Amino acid sequence: MLDECKALANETRLSILEWLKDPAEHFDDRVGGEPLGVCVGLIQQRAGCSASTVSAHLAVLLRAGFVQATRRGQWTYYRRDEARIRAFAARVHSDL
């Protein structure tokens, strides 16, 4: 549970999770129906951070289990892992 809490302790990572909850609202309209998720480049543009900073944030979210990554060629796409997020929220609710 420590990795999950650390992942949520950063405003940019929280924003990324919010954006990925409804990609069509926060990114180009074309990503709304994209089953793979949102490519790193779009997340980087939205966050206004360097590629390495966004990659580090996404790696933290991935280790915590809040996102899933799919690689297609040179592109990596991210989407929320809703089941893991629900399980974490339930654990917080029951423990606290």
PDB file of C-alpha atoms in Angstrom:
ATOM      1  CA  MET A   1       0.000   0.000   0.000  1.00  0.00           C
ATOM      2  CA  LEU A   2       3.015   2.271   0.458  1.00  0.00           C
ATOM      3  CA  ASP A   3       3.737   2.403  -3.310  1.00  0.00           C
ATOM      4  CA  GLU A   4       0.145   3.379  -3.993  1.00  0.00           C
ATOM      5  CA  CYS A   5       0.201   6.174  -1.411  1.00  0.00           C
ATOM      6  CA  LYS A   6       3.512   7.493  -2.728  1.00  0.00           C
ATOM      7  CA  ALA A   7       2.113   7.479  -6.264  1.00  0.00           C
ATOM      8  CA  LEU A   8      -0.820   9.622  -5.169  1.00  0.00           C
ATOM      9  CA  ALA A   9       1.379  12.071  -3.251  1.00  0.00           C
ATOM     10  CA  ASN A  10       2.244  14.057  -6.383  1.00  0.00           C
ATOM     11  CA  GLU A  11      -0.059  16.587  -8.031  1.00  0.00           C
ATOM     12  CA  THR A  12       1.101  15.759 -11.574  1.00  0.00           C
ATOM     13  CA  ARG A  13       0.471  12.044 -11.075  1.00  0.00           C
ATOM     14  CA  LEU A  14      -2.983  12.786  -9.677  1.00  0.00           C
ATOM     15  CA  SER A  15      -3.674  14.945 -12.723  1.00  0.00           C
ATOM     16  CA  ILE A  16      -2.531  12.184 -15.073  1.00  0.00           C
ATOM     17  CA  LEU A  17      -4.934   9.744 -13.399  1.00  0.00           C
ATOM     18  CA  GLU A  18      -7.731  12.300 -13.709  1.00  0.00           C
ATOM     19  CA  TRP A  19      -6.978  12.906 -17.399  1.00  0.00           C
ATOM     20  CA  LEU A  20      -6.896   9.178 -18.124  1.00  0.00           C
ATOM     21  CA  LYS A  21     -10.287   8.733 -16.465  1.00  0.00           C
ATOM     22  CA  ASP A  22     -11.901  10.583 -19.371  1.00  0.00           C
ATOM     23  CA  PRO A  23      -9.336  10.852 -22.193  1.00  0.00           C
ATOM     24  CA  ALA A  24     -11.777  12.341 -24.711  1.00  0.00           C
ATOM     25  CA  GLU A  25     -12.354  15.297 -22.396  1.00  0.00           C
ATOM     26  CA  HIS A  26      -8.681  16.012 -21.712  1.00  0.00           C
ATOM     27  CA  PHE A  27      -6.941  14.993 -24.923  1.00  0.00           C
ATOM     28  CA  ASP A  28      -7.593  14.993 -28.642  1.00  0.00           C
ATOM     29  CA  ASP A  29     -11.068  13.677 -29.469  1.00  0.00           C
ATOM     30  CA  ARG A  30      -9.549  10.708 -31.301  1.00  0.00           C
ATOM     31  CA  VAL A  31      -8.306   9.089 -28.078  1.00  0.00           C
ATOM     32  CA  GLY A  32     -11.813   8.661 -26.676  1.00  0.00           C
ATOM     33  CA  GLY A  33     -12.321   5.376 -28.444  1.00  0.00           C
ATOM     34  CA  GLU A  34      -8.707   4.219 -28.374  1.00  0.00           C
ATOM     35  CA  PRO A  35      -8.638   0.882 -26.499  1.00  0.00           C
ATOM     36  CA  LEU A  36      -4.881   1.074 -25.971  1.00  0.00           C
ATOM     37  CA  GLY A  37      -5.091   4.294 -23.998  1.00  0.00           C
ATOM     38  CA  VAL A  38      -3.299   7.613 -24.453  1.00  0.00           C
ATOM     39  CA  CYS A  39       0.196   7.883 -25.908  1.00  0.00           C
ATOM     40  CA  VAL A  40       2.966   9.338 -23.776  1.00  0.00           C
ATOM     41  CA  GLY A  41       3.415  12.286 -26.131  1.00  0.00           C
ATOM     42  CA  LEU A  42      -0.111  13.542 -25.497  1.00  0.00           C
ATOM     43  CA  ILE A  43       0.302  13.120 -21.740  1.00  0.00           C
ATOM     44  CA  GLN A  44       3.588  15.030 -21.912  1.00  0.00           C
ATOM     45  CA  GLN A  45       1.985  17.906 -23.837  1.00  0.00           C
ATOM     46  CA  ARG A  46      -0.890  18.135 -21.374  1.00  0.00           C
ATOM     47  CA  ALA A  47       1.417  17.982 -18.321  1.00  0.00           C
ATOM     48  CA  GLY A  48       3.845  20.551 -19.697  1.00  0.00           C
ATOM     49  CA  CYS A  49       6.805  18.532 -18.430  1.00  0.00           C
ATOM     50  CA  SER A  50       9.829  17.031 -20.125  1.00  0.00           C
ATOM     51  CA  ALA A  51       9.563  13.551 -21.624  1.00  0.00           C
ATOM     52  CA  SER A  52      11.828  12.118 -18.926  1.00  0.00           C
ATOM     53  CA  THR A  53       9.739  13.659 -16.125  1.00  0.00           C
ATOM     54  CA  VAL A  54       6.477  12.329 -17.556  1.00  0.00           C
ATOM     55  CA  SER A  55       8.052   8.907 -18.077  1.00  0.00           C
ATOM     56  CA  ALA A  56       9.168   8.880 -14.445  1.00  0.00           C
ATOM     57  CA  HIS A  57       5.653   9.811 -13.273  1.00  0.00           C
ATOM     58  CA  LEU A  58       4.119   7.091 -15.435  1.00  0.00           C
ATOM     59  CA  ALA A  59       6.632   4.541 -14.121  1.00  0.00           C
ATOM     60  CA  VAL A  60       5.572   5.345 -10.548  1.00  0.00           C
ATOM     61  CA  LEU A  61       1.896   4.966 -11.477  1.00  0.00           C
ATOM     62  CA  LEU A  62       2.665   1.702 -13.276  1.00  0.00           C
ATOM     63  CA  ARG A  63       4.557   0.258 -10.279  1.00  0.00           C
ATOM     64  CA  ALA A  64       1.659   1.242  -8.022  1.00  0.00           C
ATOM     65  CA  GLY A  65      -0.735  -0.579 -10.344  1.00  0.00           C
ATOM     66  CA  PHE A  66      -2.871   2.436 -11.191  1.00  0.00           C
ATOM     67  CA  VAL A  67      -2.123   2.343 -14.932  1.00  0.00           C
ATOM     68  CA  GLN A  68      -1.440  -0.248 -17.591  1.00  0.00           C
ATOM     69  CA  ALA A  69       0.996   0.247 -20.450  1.00  0.00           C
ATOM     70  CA  THR A  70       0.754  -1.147 -23.971  1.00  0.00           C
ATOM     71  CA  ARG A  71       3.656  -0.828 -26.384  1.00  0.00           C
ATOM     72  CA  ARG A  72       2.963  -0.627 -30.137  1.00  0.00           C
ATOM     73  CA  GLY A  73       6.099  -0.100 -32.180  1.00  0.00           C
ATOM     74  CA  GLN A  74       7.857   2.970 -30.858  1.00  0.00           C
ATOM     75  CA  TRP A  75       4.777   4.233 -28.999  1.00  0.00           C
ATOM     76  CA  THR A  76       3.633   3.406 -25.486  1.00  0.00           C
ATOM     77  CA  TYR A  77       0.012   3.942 -24.511  1.00  0.00           C
ATOM     78  CA  TYR A  78      -1.317   4.261 -20.966  1.00  0.00           C
ATOM     79  CA  ARG A  79      -4.754   3.678 -19.520  1.00  0.00           C
ATOM     80  CA  ARG A  80      -6.100   3.438 -16.006  1.00  0.00           C
ATOM     81  CA  ASP A  81      -6.425   0.055 -14.327  1.00  0.00           C
ATOM     82  CA  GLU A  82      -9.906   0.625 -12.944  1.00  0.00           C
ATOM     83  CA  ALA A  83     -10.047  -2.694 -11.073  1.00  0.00           C
ATOM     84  CA  ARG A  84      -6.807  -1.935  -9.200  1.00  0.00           C
ATOM     85  CA  ILE A  85      -7.956   1.615  -8.430  1.00  0.00           C
ATOM     86  CA  ARG A  86     -11.274   0.310  -7.036  1.00  0.00           C
ATOM     87  CA  ALA A  87      -9.447  -2.319  -4.955  1.00  0.00           C
ATOM     88  CA  PHE A  88      -7.106   0.328  -3.528  1.00  0.00           C
ATOM     89  CA  ALA A  89     -10.019   2.641  -2.697  1.00  0.00           C
ATOM     90  CA  ALA A  90     -11.851  -0.224  -0.970  1.00  0.00           C
ATOM     91  CA  ARG A  91      -8.725  -1.091   1.022  1.00  0.00           C
ATOM     92  CA  VAL A  92      -8.323   2.535   2.149  1.00  0.00           C
ATOM     93  CA  HIS A  93     -11.990   2.680   3.073  1.00  0.00           C
ATOM     94  CA  SER A  94     -11.861  -0.519   5.126  1.00  0.00           C
ATOM     95  CA  ASP A  95      -8.505   0.224   6.799  1.00  0.00           C
ATOM     96  CA  LEU A  96      -9.217   3.825   7.706  1.00  0.00           C
TER      97      LEU A  96
END
